[in-house]
mmCIF file of C-alpha atoms and ligand atoms in Angstrom:
data_model
loop_
_atom_site.group_PDB
_atom_site.id
_atom_site.type_symbol
_atom_site.label_atom_id
_atom_site.label_comp_id
_atom_site.label_asym_id
_atom_site.label_seq_id
_atom_site.Cartn_x
_atom_site.Cartn_y
_atom_site.Cartn_z
ATOM 1 C CA MET A 4 -12.614 -20.083 13.532
ATOM 2 C CA GLY A 5 -11.927 -23.881 12.804
ATOM 3 C CA ASN A 6 -8.968 -23.361 10.081
ATOM 4 C CA GLY A 7 -5.707 -24.155 11.976
ATOM 5 C CA ALA A 8 -2.574 -22.176 11.013
ATOM 6 C CA ASN A 9 -1.390 -24.605 8.464
ATOM 7 C CA GLU A 10 -4.538 -25.038 6.718
ATOM 8 C CA ARG A 11 -4.820 -21.290 6.267
ATOM 9 C CA ARG A 12 -4.086 -20.257 2.150
ATOM 10 C CA PRO A 13 -0.911 -18.581 1.697
ATOM 11 C CA ALA A 14 -1.569 -14.856 0.047
ATOM 12 C CA VAL A 15 1.017 -11.786 -0.471
ATOM 13 C CA VAL A 16 0.244 -8.738 0.833
ATOM 14 C CA LEU A 17 2.294 -5.586 -0.721
ATOM 15 C CA LEU A 18 3.147 -3.893 2.825
ATOM 16 C CA SER A 19 4.451 -0.314 2.213
ATOM 17 C CA GLY A 20 4.063 0.948 6.339
ATOM 18 C CA GLY A 21 1.401 3.002 5.072
ATOM 19 C CA LEU A 22 -1.688 3.254 6.852
ATOM 20 C CA ASP A 23 -3.879 1.824 3.661
ATOM 21 C CA SER A 24 -1.621 -1.346 3.400
ATOM 22 C CA ALA A 25 -1.685 -1.859 7.109
ATOM 23 C CA THR A 26 -5.237 -2.366 6.689
ATOM 24 C CA VAL A 27 -5.150 -4.751 3.820
ATOM 25 C CA LEU A 28 -2.527 -6.401 5.687
ATOM 26 C CA ALA A 29 -5.347 -7.134 8.777
ATOM 27 C CA GLU A 30 -8.007 -7.663 5.982
ATOM 28 C CA ALA A 31 -5.983 -10.269 4.480
ATOM 29 C CA ALA A 32 -5.478 -11.964 8.249
ATOM 30 C CA ALA A 33 -9.377 -11.642 8.679
ATOM 31 C CA ALA A 34 -10.606 -13.238 5.534
ATOM 32 C CA GLY A 35 -8.430 -16.292 6.752
ATOM 33 C CA PHE A 36 -5.204 -16.302 4.601
ATOM 34 C CA ALA A 37 -1.992 -16.939 5.976
ATOM 35 C CA PRO A 38 -0.294 -13.637 5.201
ATOM 36 C CA HIS A 39 3.131 -13.137 3.571
ATOM 37 C CA ALA A 40 4.043 -9.516 3.603
ATOM 38 C CA LEU A 41 6.376 -7.673 0.994
ATOM 39 C CA THR A 42 7.656 -4.356 1.397
ATOM 40 C CA VAL A 43 9.770 -3.013 -1.744
ATOM 41 C CA ALA A 44 12.165 -0.424 -1.001
ATOM 42 C CA TYR A 45 11.798 1.725 -4.183
ATOM 43 C CA GLY A 46 14.438 4.431 -3.201
ATOM 44 C CA GLN A 47 11.911 6.618 -1.669
ATOM 45 C CA ARG A 48 13.002 9.398 0.225
ATOM 46 C CA ASN A 49 12.879 8.111 3.427
ATOM 47 C CA ASP A 50 13.308 4.784 5.604
ATOM 48 C CA VAL A 51 10.573 5.546 8.157
ATOM 49 C CA GLU A 52 7.605 3.969 6.054
ATOM 50 C CA ARG A 53 10.246 0.918 5.793
ATOM 51 C CA ALA A 54 10.458 0.592 9.991
ATOM 52 C CA ALA A 55 6.711 1.071 10.057
ATOM 53 C CA ALA A 56 6.075 -1.931 7.564
ATOM 54 C CA ARG A 57 8.292 -4.177 9.975
ATOM 55 C CA GLN A 58 6.200 -2.940 13.045
ATOM 56 C CA VAL A 59 3.427 -3.280 11.097
ATOM 57 C CA ALA A 60 4.087 -6.701 9.861
ATOM 58 C CA ALA A 61 5.078 -7.866 13.426
ATOM 59 C CA ALA A 62 1.871 -6.507 15.018
ATOM 60 C CA VAL A 63 -0.321 -8.362 12.880
ATOM 61 C CA GLY A 64 1.473 -11.668 12.313
ATOM 62 C CA VAL A 65 2.779 -12.689 9.299
ATOM 63 C CA VAL A 66 4.288 -15.874 7.978
ATOM 64 C CA ARG A 67 6.879 -14.028 6.502
ATOM 65 C CA HIS A 68 8.382 -10.724 6.120
ATOM 66 C CA VAL A 69 10.281 -10.045 2.667
ATOM 67 C CA GLU A 70 12.071 -6.537 2.277
ATOM 68 C CA MET A 71 13.164 -6.204 -1.078
ATOM 69 C CA ALA A 72 15.327 -3.392 -2.702
ATOM 70 C CA ILE A 73 14.579 -2.189 -6.224
ATOM 71 C CA ASP A 74 16.345 1.417 -6.527
ATOM 72 C CA LEU A 75 13.524 3.479 -8.747
ATOM 73 C CA ARG A 76 15.572 6.154 -8.692
ATOM 74 C CA ALA A 77 17.791 4.958 -11.222
ATOM 75 C CA PHE A 78 14.935 6.300 -13.286
ATOM 76 C CA GLY A 79 13.814 9.343 -11.177
ATOM 77 C CA GLY A 80 10.503 11.012 -12.651
ATOM 78 C CA SER A 81 8.468 11.753 -9.119
ATOM 79 C CA ALA A 82 8.640 13.656 -6.257
ATOM 80 C CA LEU A 83 9.394 10.496 -4.227
ATOM 81 C CA THR A 84 12.284 9.116 -6.287
ATOM 82 C CA ALA A 85 14.015 12.466 -7.615
ATOM 83 C CA ASP A 86 15.231 15.362 -6.198
ATOM 84 C CA VAL A 87 11.562 17.413 -6.865
ATOM 85 C CA ASP A 88 9.802 18.901 -3.928
ATOM 86 C CA VAL A 89 6.762 17.186 -2.789
ATOM 87 C CA PRO A 90 3.831 19.825 -2.616
ATOM 88 C CA LYS A 91 2.965 21.384 0.639
ATOM 89 C CA ASP A 92 -0.241 22.958 2.017
ATOM 90 C CA ARG A 93 -1.960 22.176 -1.079
ATOM 91 C CA GLU A 94 -5.897 23.127 -0.291
ATOM 92 C CA ALA A 95 -7.243 20.995 -3.180
ATOM 93 C CA PRO A 96 -5.845 17.874 -5.004
ATOM 94 C CA ASP A 97 -4.617 17.840 -8.466
ATOM 95 C CA ALA A 98 -7.598 18.856 -10.737
ATOM 96 C CA PRO A 99 -9.366 16.173 -12.127
ATOM 97 C CA GLY A 100 -7.501 14.136 -14.449
ATOM 98 C CA GLU A 101 -4.097 15.739 -13.478
ATOM 99 C CA VAL A 102 -1.625 12.847 -12.651
ATOM 100 C CA PRO A 103 -0.064 14.080 -9.543
ATOM 101 C CA ILE A 104 3.878 14.537 -9.021
ATOM 102 C CA THR A 105 4.161 12.044 -6.452
ATOM 103 C CA TYR A 106 3.338 9.799 -8.911
ATOM 104 C CA VAL A 107 5.894 6.722 -9.286
ATOM 105 C CA PRO A 108 5.876 5.827 -13.196
ATOM 106 C CA ALA A 109 4.519 2.393 -13.323
ATOM 107 C CA ARG A 110 4.944 1.694 -9.546
ATOM 108 C CA ASN A 111 2.049 -0.760 -9.105
ATOM 109 C CA THR A 112 2.727 -2.683 -11.554
ATOM 110 C CA VAL A 113 6.369 -3.128 -10.544
ATOM 111 C CA PHE A 114 5.267 -4.091 -7.147
ATOM 112 C CA LEU A 115 2.517 -6.291 -8.452
ATOM 113 C CA SER A 116 4.837 -8.294 -10.635
ATOM 114 C CA LEU A 117 6.764 -8.733 -7.539
ATOM 115 C CA ALA A 118 4.077 -10.180 -5.774
ATOM 116 C CA LEU A 119 2.970 -12.510 -8.391
ATOM 117 C CA ALA A 120 6.404 -14.156 -8.180
ATOM 118 C CA TRP A 121 6.662 -14.709 -4.866
ATOM 119 C CA ALA A 122 3.025 -15.990 -4.951
ATOM 120 C CA GLU A 123 3.613 -18.749 -7.848
ATOM 121 C CA THR A 124 6.770 -19.394 -5.808
ATOM 122 C CA LEU A 125 4.420 -20.398 -2.448
ATOM 123 C CA GLY A 126 1.917 -21.726 -4.453
ATOM 124 C CA ALA A 127 -0.602 -18.785 -3.484
ATOM 125 C CA PHE A 128 -3.253 -17.175 -5.948
ATOM 126 C CA ASP A 129 -4.005 -14.060 -3.851
ATOM 127 C CA VAL A 130 -2.164 -10.862 -3.659
ATOM 128 C CA PHE A 131 -3.524 -8.062 -1.945
ATOM 129 C CA ILE A 132 -2.795 -4.582 -2.851
ATOM 130 C CA GLY A 133 -3.710 -1.383 -0.661
ATOM 131 C CA VAL A 134 -4.781 0.688 -3.612
ATOM 132 C CA ASN A 135 -7.374 3.527 -3.563
ATOM 133 C CA CYS A 136 -9.746 5.069 -6.235
ATOM 134 C CA VAL A 137 -11.532 7.608 -4.175
ATOM 135 C CA ASP A 138 -8.637 9.989 -2.516
ATOM 136 C CA TYR A 139 -5.893 9.425 -5.439
ATOM 137 C CA SER A 140 -8.013 9.638 -8.458
ATOM 138 C CA GLY A 141 -5.051 10.304 -10.084
ATOM 139 C CA TYR A 142 -3.022 7.930 -9.851
ATOM 140 C CA PRO A 143 -3.812 5.816 -13.153
ATOM 141 C CA ASP A 144 -2.415 2.464 -11.781
ATOM 142 C CA CYS A 145 -5.138 2.687 -8.550
ATOM 143 C CA ARG A 146 -8.133 2.120 -11.125
ATOM 144 C CA PRO A 147 -10.078 -0.969 -11.182
ATOM 145 C CA GLU A 148 -9.093 -1.190 -15.228
ATOM 146 C CA PHE A 149 -5.883 -1.790 -14.335
ATOM 147 C CA LEU A 150 -6.228 -4.333 -11.551
ATOM 148 C CA ARG A 151 -8.555 -6.453 -13.869
ATOM 149 C CA ALA A 152 -5.988 -6.453 -16.590
ATOM 150 C CA PHE A 153 -2.986 -7.265 -14.198
ATOM 151 C CA GLU A 154 -5.463 -10.515 -13.340
ATOM 152 C CA GLY A 155 -5.521 -11.132 -16.472
ATOM 153 C CA LEU A 156 -1.712 -10.706 -17.077
ATOM 154 C CA ALA A 157 -1.058 -12.916 -14.188
ATOM 155 C CA ASN A 158 -3.057 -16.115 -15.242
ATOM 156 C CA LEU A 159 -1.181 -15.827 -18.861
ATOM 157 C CA ALA A 160 2.588 -15.202 -17.476
ATOM 158 C CA THR A 161 3.112 -18.214 -15.277
ATOM 159 C CA ARG A 162 2.903 -21.594 -14.811
ATOM 160 C CA ALA A 163 0.482 -22.195 -12.326
ATOM 161 C CA GLY A 164 -2.071 -20.190 -14.361
ATOM 162 C CA VAL A 165 -1.061 -21.854 -17.306
ATOM 163 C CA GLU A 166 -1.632 -25.176 -15.897
ATOM 164 C CA GLY A 167 -4.527 -23.968 -14.654
ATOM 165 C CA ALA A 168 -3.813 -25.010 -10.846
ATOM 166 C CA GLY A 169 -5.793 -22.142 -9.863
ATOM 167 C CA ARG A 170 -6.706 -18.180 -10.676
ATOM 168 C CA PHE A 171 -4.680 -15.538 -9.439
ATOM 169 C CA THR A 172 -6.647 -12.794 -7.826
ATOM 170 C CA VAL A 173 -5.700 -9.135 -6.735
ATOM 171 C CA HIS A 174 -7.455 -8.168 -4.173
ATOM 172 C CA ALA A 175 -7.862 -4.592 -3.604
ATOM 173 C CA PRO A 176 -10.658 -4.517 -0.274
ATOM 174 C CA LEU A 177 -9.909 -0.571 -0.325
ATOM 175 C CA LEU A 178 -10.291 0.255 -3.599
ATOM 176 C CA LYS A 179 -13.430 2.126 -3.435
ATOM 177 C CA LEU A 180 -13.393 3.040 0.346
ATOM 178 C CA THR A 181 -13.134 6.803 1.788
ATOM 179 C CA LYS A 182 -9.902 7.439 4.191
ATOM 180 C CA ASP A 183 -12.250 7.597 7.185
ATOM 181 C CA ALA A 184 -13.855 4.239 6.212
ATOM 182 C CA ILE A 185 -10.622 2.642 6.029
ATOM 183 C CA ILE A 186 -9.458 3.926 9.655
ATOM 184 C CA ARG A 187 -12.952 2.799 10.351
ATOM 185 C CA ARG A 188 -12.626 -0.650 9.295
ATOM 186 C CA GLY A 189 -9.176 -0.999 10.262
ATOM 187 C CA LEU A 190 -9.832 -0.061 13.902
ATOM 188 C CA GLU A 191 -12.764 -2.726 13.568
ATOM 189 C CA LEU A 192 -9.789 -5.319 12.658
ATOM 190 C CA GLY A 193 -7.695 -4.004 15.538
ATOM 191 C CA VAL A 194 -4.809 -1.981 13.655
ATOM 192 C CA ASP A 195 -2.736 0.005 15.563
ATOM 193 C CA TYR A 196 -2.521 3.117 12.991
ATOM 194 C CA GLY A 197 -0.041 4.448 15.712
ATOM 195 C CA LEU A 198 3.008 1.923 13.853
ATOM 196 C CA THR A 199 2.042 3.284 10.471
ATOM 197 C CA HIS A 200 3.925 5.881 8.548
ATOM 198 C CA THR A 201 2.160 8.087 5.617
ATOM 199 C CA CYS A 202 3.815 11.375 5.396
ATOM 200 C CA TYR A 203 5.995 11.791 1.607
ATOM 201 C CA ASP A 204 8.529 13.776 3.655
ATOM 202 C CA PRO A 205 9.271 13.295 7.088
ATOM 203 C CA THR A 206 11.764 15.105 9.254
ATOM 204 C CA PRO A 207 15.390 13.228 9.735
ATOM 205 C CA GLU A 208 13.820 12.265 13.471
ATOM 206 C CA GLY A 209 10.704 10.472 11.528
ATOM 207 C CA LEU A 210 8.401 12.682 12.406
ATOM 208 C CA SER A 211 5.616 13.531 9.706
ATOM 209 C CA CYS A 212 5.464 16.870 7.786
ATOM 210 C CA GLY A 213 1.586 17.252 8.623
ATOM 211 C CA ARG A 214 1.252 19.374 5.100
ATOM 212 C CA CYS A 215 2.474 17.388 2.772
ATOM 213 C CA ASP A 216 -0.526 15.862 0.543
ATOM 214 C CA ALA A 217 -0.634 12.228 1.861
ATOM 215 C CA CYS A 218 -0.331 14.136 5.519
ATOM 216 C CA ARG A 219 -3.279 16.363 4.972
ATOM 217 C CA LEU A 220 -5.657 13.577 3.778
ATOM 218 C CA ARG A 221 -4.857 11.544 6.408
ATOM 219 C CA LEU A 222 -5.139 14.233 9.315
ATOM 220 C CA ALA A 223 -8.186 15.561 7.594
ATOM 221 C CA ALA A 224 -9.932 11.937 7.783
ATOM 222 C CA PHE A 225 -8.954 11.309 11.491
ATOM 223 C CA GLU A 226 -10.503 14.704 11.884
ATOM 224 C CA ARG A 227 -13.735 13.557 10.926
ATOM 225 C CA LEU A 228 -14.133 10.453 12.579
ATOM 226 C CA GLY A 229 -13.539 13.211 15.669
ATOM 227 C CA MET A 230 -10.121 11.198 16.608
ATOM 228 C CA LYS A 231 -6.378 12.412 17.012
ATOM 229 C CA ASP A 232 -4.177 10.671 14.443
ATOM 230 C CA PRO A 233 -1.639 8.670 16.940
ATOM 231 C CA VAL A 234 1.548 9.409 15.012
ATOM 232 C CA ALA A 235 3.812 12.382 15.958
ATOM 233 C CA TYR A 236 3.859 15.571 13.549
ATOM 234 C CA ALA A 237 6.575 18.028 13.129
ATOM 235 C CA GLY A 238 5.759 21.235 14.717
HETATM 236 ZN ZN1 ZN B 326 3.660 14.802 5.166
#
């Protein structure tokens, strides 16, 4: 309390519309930042996520929500951006050290670069991203080493960093939380998970499949918490 809206420092929050990024947006707002949400439409198979991002941004109350289209289908290389089936009904995720087929080449580097460009424009030094190294340990660009390296890059690559106006920080408040802990924290912060979208492969009507790795992880977490996931599932 005590900080008026115009005293809050701006921060850029990467907002996919998923459960994690919705929680991170609420964290940024709760930490006293004036959140600017960035949603990158990268050519993923569905637009359901983007619609969810709009709803989440409106519900939390952002200063501005920018949606930017960067079509990574031009490169392909992932089950999310190429004509490759999304794995379903897998009991166990990939073996340790194995990078899942849903990995999108260099996605978080692309996203953080865009967030950095907007942050520098706004005079912001804080960028929030919903990466997590507990449940998705196979993604190399979700590791703490990567985030630290990107902070170093941000300070070398920008006028704001070179002029010493501040130091860029990449905030990843979910980095070491399990999915259950993320949901618990989000509920404390008032996140409406019914607005979020997680599924890699929703039906044309926008229902979650309930069978892809992302759905299974999410459903299992709600189940462990003794709660019903508020989003609609097919079948
Ligand atoms: Zn799914």
